[in-house]
Amino acid sequence: MSLLDVVLEVVAVVGVLHLASVLVFVARDRLVDAPRTVRSTVHDARGPLVVLLVVLAVNGVVRRIGVELSWVVGANVTGVIYALEGTFVAAVQSYATPTATAYFAFVYVFGYVYLLTFPPIAYALRGDGGGLRKLLIAYGLNYGVGLVCYVLFVAYGPRNLMPELVDSLLFESWPRSQLLTSQVNENTNVFPSLHTSLAATVALVTWRERSWRRWTPIAVVLAASVVVSTMYLGIHWATDVVAGIALAAGSVVAAEWIESGRDRPAREDAGPPNDATDRDRPADTDDDRGRNEGRERHDGRASE
Amino acid sequence: MTLDIKAAPADEDPYALRVGRQVAEWYRAAGIDAQVTPVSEQELFRQVLLNREFDLFVAQTPTRFERPDGLYSLLHSRFVETPGWQNPFGYSDLGANELLETQRRTTGREREEAIAQLQQAIARTQPFTVVAFPDDIRAARTDGFDGWREADLRSPTGYLSLERTGRDGPEDGPRTTATESAPADGDRSASTLRVAVTDRRGTSNLNPLAVEFRRNGVLTGLLYDSLGYVAEDGTVEPWLAESWGVDADGEAPVARVRLRADATWHDGEPLTAEDVAFTYDLLADTSLGSDGGEDASGDGSGGNGGDGSGGDGDDGLPDDEEVPSPRFQGRISLVEEARAIDDRHVEIRFVECTPGIAVRALTVPVLPKHVWSERTDTAALAGIEIGSVTDALVTNNIPPVGSGPLRFVGNTPRESLTLERFDDHFLVDAAPETLPEGVDGPPAFDRFAVRVVGSGVSAVGVVTDGEADVTGTPVGAGTVPQIGRSDDTDLIVDGRTPPYVVGYNALAAPLSNPQFRNTLARLIDRPTLVGDVFDGYARASVTPLAGTDWVPEELEWDGVDPVTPFLGSDGEVDPESAMEAFETAGYSYDDGRLVRTD
């Protein structure tokens, strides 16, 4: 099985999930109007979309040369992270069962891609331009800040630092998946966890957009699963996860702030990328369940 | 007291980091604040071998020490200032120097004695601690090629000795493939040898001189011929050379080398004795004196970059104007001068040494003058701080122009590399009896496709899935069950490997103190490492020459460490004994932590 097969498999599985989700989560009358609304909604969100695509393109290039650059200018923080949390991930893995491994491996690869790609599609179909813009801006901020961190910090994940304690559960249970993951990321880029931050971003945006109730629990549960999977599979440290959640919170707040200031000048959304929005790191580790807390904090900080 | 141990992460090296972590744990039990820093192998080599930025490191040495003279460049103090695998430890011991020199000059009983004493000295003073000789574990498919078990896949000749099994092509093996026309891309997978590796360096750099990019030099060894190669028994036999005669009448031997007829570079230029002579000049000084003018105008002081201590003790190597190749300096140090006599004959004058050792210098890659003479300018490169560096040392050398049995087709950096058989190579139509041992003819494949994957587990997965024929880098013992479960895949276990070592930076206190290093070595319990980290696929030893005939009886491993016995038992350090040992060495404890007395 080659890389192409793995990619096709992901595309097929996620495609099926999309199809089913559209039928479940998007009202029929919306679908009838879809051809018209999608066009105008996407047109409306073209600014953030272009910015996101540019960030992704830059990301693709810099990830490659960034690794070399990172060894020159970056700080190797693996030891610091280890000193901070020790063998926490090994403790998480001590609860491993074959079923859990299968679930988390599925969530890490398929669930994650689905979680990130379905909401934009749904927003477009539902004609929710504001939601779409917010989400795309937040994605762009996540990737932008993440990229800068990857250059500034060299960090290996727990499976690389303590292989005798932490198994590479994903790659051992499904070796071919590494063909895919090594294409999209480097093993020195673990701080922060973008899997965590992007999944949490979706959950946060969904939560704060009150209009879309049935999707909210799915997004939250799936995002929480993705977050746990990054540690369970031995890929990320708890520290990466905390930083990822902080990055998500910062990105969502910033995206909302950018959106709220959008009223008058129409296309100013190219906004300041990767500013220091991830400073307000939450103290609690698994706070994507502590929704109310999150709410308050964001409400407190949010623009108006 | 804090010590930092650098090692390549688990994705790149199945054992190094685990060895480092276990050792750090033992150190901590003895009150030393030890930690492990994972560093990519390329970066590790840059930091350790080029910049000497380390306290301790764990790595496998690039070569086996079948021949004791391999230790000369590894440990002689004249190489302390030299980058590369030339004394990366900064070790200097006059006694050891003397023994290293004696073994170069003597033979028979005298040499044997010197080598035995040398090993004892090393074991006591510990420039590095030999951990274990691991088995080289790989997965190989048998439906396309055969001969895996005999092949030494850490050397180019290993790949050249493989045979074709009739997957769909004709049955009668490698001889027929030579005369077949090159196949169209992709439609004859049977003639492509597909290699899955975890080491991506070879896909973006094929410079045989680049020390941080080379592990064992298999890829560059397939692309570049050398005059001679190291045979199974450790002797050096002719390869690109048709033959040589060594005149040993004087103290310093002289070799007259005759090249094979009609040798050609991959770009069609003829390979002549001039190229060979040029190679020796270049390896000895990659600037070929071209930047000497600049430096001389600066009164020599400008070139004295390093620490102001450069050049002393470099007998025969005048100061800073020379920029030798770090990867081959040990062998080049044997050569006084190389001179082309005519197109096919080279005369090589050696330094004072025995002829058997002198011919080691014939195993360096031969480089084309018409390509490399352009690369003698000084290069500026971030990350390398050792005086001047030339283009020759930092070029990625893609596409490479070699003369070897394979030539470059294409690469995607960090992902893949494709080579193909070079039909003008001597292996293709030389008479079988003139061919090197173990190689019956041209390669059994038309193409050699290297593909980078994320880790040993993935590499094995790619092989068991039928997407590759062999894992081109060794995989860890942890993958043995994974290989065993697959039907078409053989487990290849080869014990002919270099050792893993813990290297110490002897230029910085407290590691500069041999007594301190000796005590550190006593905190390493090899049987535990062999059992836990290597899963039993390794052999413990206290000497780098283990497995050769040169090990004196007192240093043979028979279950316990004969020189630096473990300060504890069953893999548990006994803190009291450790404290006592360090206090004897002149160190003291403060609240359970080791501190320096001064």
CSV table of C-alpha atoms in Angstrom, one decimal, chain B residues 386-534:
chain,number,residue,atom,x,y,z
B,386,ILE,CA,35.7,25.3,12.4
B,387,GLY,CA,38.0,27.7,10.7
B,388,SER,CA,37.6,27.9,7.0
B,389,VAL,CA,35.3,25.5,5.1
B,390,THR,CA,35.4,24.9,1.3
B,391,ASP,CA,32.7,24.4,-1.2
B,392,ALA,CA,34.0,20.8,-1.6
B,393,LEU,CA,32.9,20.1,2.0
B,394,VAL,CA,29.5,21.7,1.9
B,395,THR,CA,28.2,21.2,-1.6
B,396,ASN,CA,25.3,18.8,-1.7
B,397,ASN,CA,26.9,17.3,-4.9
B,398,ILE,CA,23.7,16.7,-6.7
B,399,PRO,CA,23.8,15.4,-9.4
B,400,PRO,CA,27.0,13.5,-8.5
B,401,VAL,CA,29.5,12.5,-11.2
B,402,GLY,CA,31.2,9.4,-10.0
B,403,SER,CA,32.6,6.3,-11.7
B,404,GLY,CA,30.8,3.7,-9.6
B,405,PRO,CA,28.6,0.9,-10.6
B,406,LEU,CA,25.5,3.0,-10.2
B,407,ARG,CA,24.8,6.5,-11.4
B,408,PHE,CA,22.4,9.2,-10.4
B,409,VAL,CA,19.0,9.5,-12.0
B,410,GLY,CA,17.0,11.8,-9.8
B,411,ASN,CA,16.0,12.8,-6.3
B,412,THR,CA,13.3,14.4,-4.4
B,413,PRO,CA,14.9,15.9,-1.3
B,414,ARG,CA,13.8,14.2,1.9
B,415,GLU,CA,11.7,11.7,0.0
B,416,SER,CA,13.4,9.6,-2.6
B,417,LEU,CA,16.5,9.0,-4.7
B,418,THR,CA,16.9,6.9,-7.8
B,419,LEU,CA,20.1,5.5,-9.2
B,420,GLU,CA,20.6,3.2,-12.2
B,421,ARG,CA,23.2,0.8,-13.3
B,422,PHE,CA,26.2,2.4,-15.1
B,423,ASP,CA,26.8,0.3,-18.1
B,424,ASP,CA,30.3,1.5,-18.7
B,425,HIS,CA,31.4,0.2,-15.3
B,426,PHE,CA,34.1,-2.4,-15.2
B,427,LEU,CA,31.8,-4.8,-13.4
B,428,VAL,CA,29.7,-5.0,-16.6
B,429,ASP,CA,32.1,-6.7,-18.9
B,430,ALA,CA,35.2,-7.6,-17.0
B,431,ALA,CA,36.2,-11.3,-16.9
B,432,PRO,CA,34.7,-12.9,-13.9
B,433,GLU,CA,38.1,-14.0,-12.5
B,434,THR,CA,39.2,-10.4,-12.3
B,435,LEU,CA,36.2,-9.3,-10.3
B,436,PRO,CA,36.3,-8.5,-6.6
B,437,GLU,CA,35.4,-11.2,-4.2
B,438,GLY,CA,31.7,-11.7,-3.7
B,439,VAL,CA,30.6,-9.8,-6.8
B,440,ASP,CA,30.0,-11.9,-9.8
B,441,GLY,CA,29.2,-9.2,-12.3
B,442,PRO,CA,27.1,-6.1,-12.8
B,443,PRO,CA,24.4,-5.3,-10.3
B,444,ALA,CA,21.4,-7.6,-10.4
B,445,PHE,CA,19.1,-4.6,-10.8
B,446,ASP,CA,18.7,-1.9,-13.4
B,447,ARG,CA,17.5,0.6,-10.9
B,448,PHE,CA,18.1,1.3,-7.3
B,449,ALA,CA,15.2,3.3,-5.7
B,450,VAL,CA,15.6,4.7,-2.2
B,451,ARG,CA,12.5,5.8,-0.4
B,452,VAL,CA,12.4,7.6,2.9
B,453,VAL,CA,9.9,6.6,5.5
B,454,GLY,CA,9.3,7.9,9.0
B,455,SER,CA,10.7,5.1,11.2
B,456,GLY,CA,11.8,1.5,11.4
B,457,VAL,CA,8.3,0.3,12.0
B,458,SER,CA,7.1,2.0,8.8
B,459,ALA,CA,10.1,0.7,6.8
B,460,VAL,CA,9.3,-2.8,7.8
B,461,GLY,CA,5.6,-2.2,6.9
B,462,VAL,CA,6.6,-1.0,3.5
B,463,VAL,CA,8.6,-4.1,2.9
B,464,THR,CA,6.0,-6.5,4.2
B,465,ASP,CA,3.4,-4.8,2.1
B,466,GLY,CA,5.6,-5.5,-1.0
B,467,GLU,CA,6.3,-1.8,-1.7
B,468,ALA,CA,10.1,-2.3,-1.0
B,469,ASP,CA,12.6,-5.1,-1.2
B,470,VAL,CA,14.6,-4.3,1.8
B,471,THR,CA,15.0,-1.9,4.7
B,472,GLY,CA,18.1,0.1,3.8
B,473,THR,CA,18.8,1.2,7.3
B,474,PRO,CA,18.8,-1.2,10.3
B,475,VAL,CA,15.6,-1.5,12.2
B,476,GLY,CA,15.3,-2.2,15.9
B,477,ALA,CA,14.9,-5.5,17.6
B,478,GLY,CA,11.4,-4.4,18.4
B,479,THR,CA,10.3,-5.0,14.8
B,480,VAL,CA,11.4,-8.6,14.8
B,481,PRO,CA,7.9,-10.0,15.5
B,482,GLN,CA,6.5,-7.7,12.8
B,483,ILE,CA,8.9,-9.1,10.3
B,484,GLY,CA,8.3,-12.7,11.5
B,485,ARG,CA,4.6,-12.4,10.8
B,486,SER,CA,5.0,-11.7,7.2
B,487,ASP,CA,5.2,-14.6,4.7
B,488,ASP,CA,7.4,-13.2,1.9
B,489,THR,CA,9.7,-11.3,4.1
B,490,ASP,CA,12.9,-12.7,5.7
B,491,LEU,CA,14.4,-11.5,8.9
B,492,ILE,CA,18.1,-10.7,8.2
B,493,VAL,CA,20.3,-10.5,11.2
B,494,ASP,CA,23.9,-9.6,10.7
B,495,GLY,CA,26.4,-9.5,13.5
B,496,ARG,CA,29.2,-7.7,11.5
B,497,THR,CA,28.5,-4.3,13.0
B,498,PRO,CA,30.3,-1.4,14.5
B,499,PRO,CA,29.7,-0.8,18.2
B,500,TYR,CA,27.5,1.7,20.0
B,501,VAL,CA,29.6,4.0,22.2
B,502,VAL,CA,29.1,6.6,24.8
B,503,GLY,CA,31.5,9.3,23.8
B,504,TYR,CA,32.9,11.9,26.3
B,505,ASN,CA,34.0,15.4,25.6
B,506,ALA,CA,37.4,15.1,27.2
B,507,LEU,CA,38.3,18.7,26.5
B,508,ALA,CA,36.0,20.0,29.2
B,509,ALA,CA,36.0,19.4,32.9
B,510,PRO,CA,35.0,17.2,34.6
B,511,LEU,CA,35.1,14.8,31.6
B,512,SER,CA,38.7,15.8,31.0
B,513,ASN,CA,39.6,13.7,34.1
B,514,PRO,CA,40.3,10.1,33.0
B,515,GLN,CA,39.5,8.9,36.6
B,516,PHE,CA,36.1,10.6,36.4
B,517,ARG,CA,35.4,9.0,33.0
B,518,ASN,CA,36.5,5.7,34.4
B,519,THR,CA,34.0,6.1,37.2
B,520,LEU,CA,31.3,7.1,34.8
B,521,ALA,CA,31.9,3.9,32.8
B,522,ARG,CA,31.4,2.0,36.0
B,523,LEU,CA,27.8,3.3,36.1
B,524,ILE,CA,27.0,1.5,32.8
B,525,ASP,CA,25.7,-2.1,33.1
B,526,ARG,CA,26.2,-3.6,29.7
B,527,PRO,CA,24.2,-6.8,30.3
B,528,THR,CA,21.2,-4.7,31.3
B,529,LEU,CA,21.5,-2.7,28.1
B,530,VAL,CA,21.9,-5.8,26.0
B,531,GLY,CA,18.8,-7.3,27.5
B,532,ASP,CA,16.5,-4.3,27.8
B,533,VAL,CA,17.4,-2.0,25.0
B,534,PHE,CA,18.8,-4.4,22.4
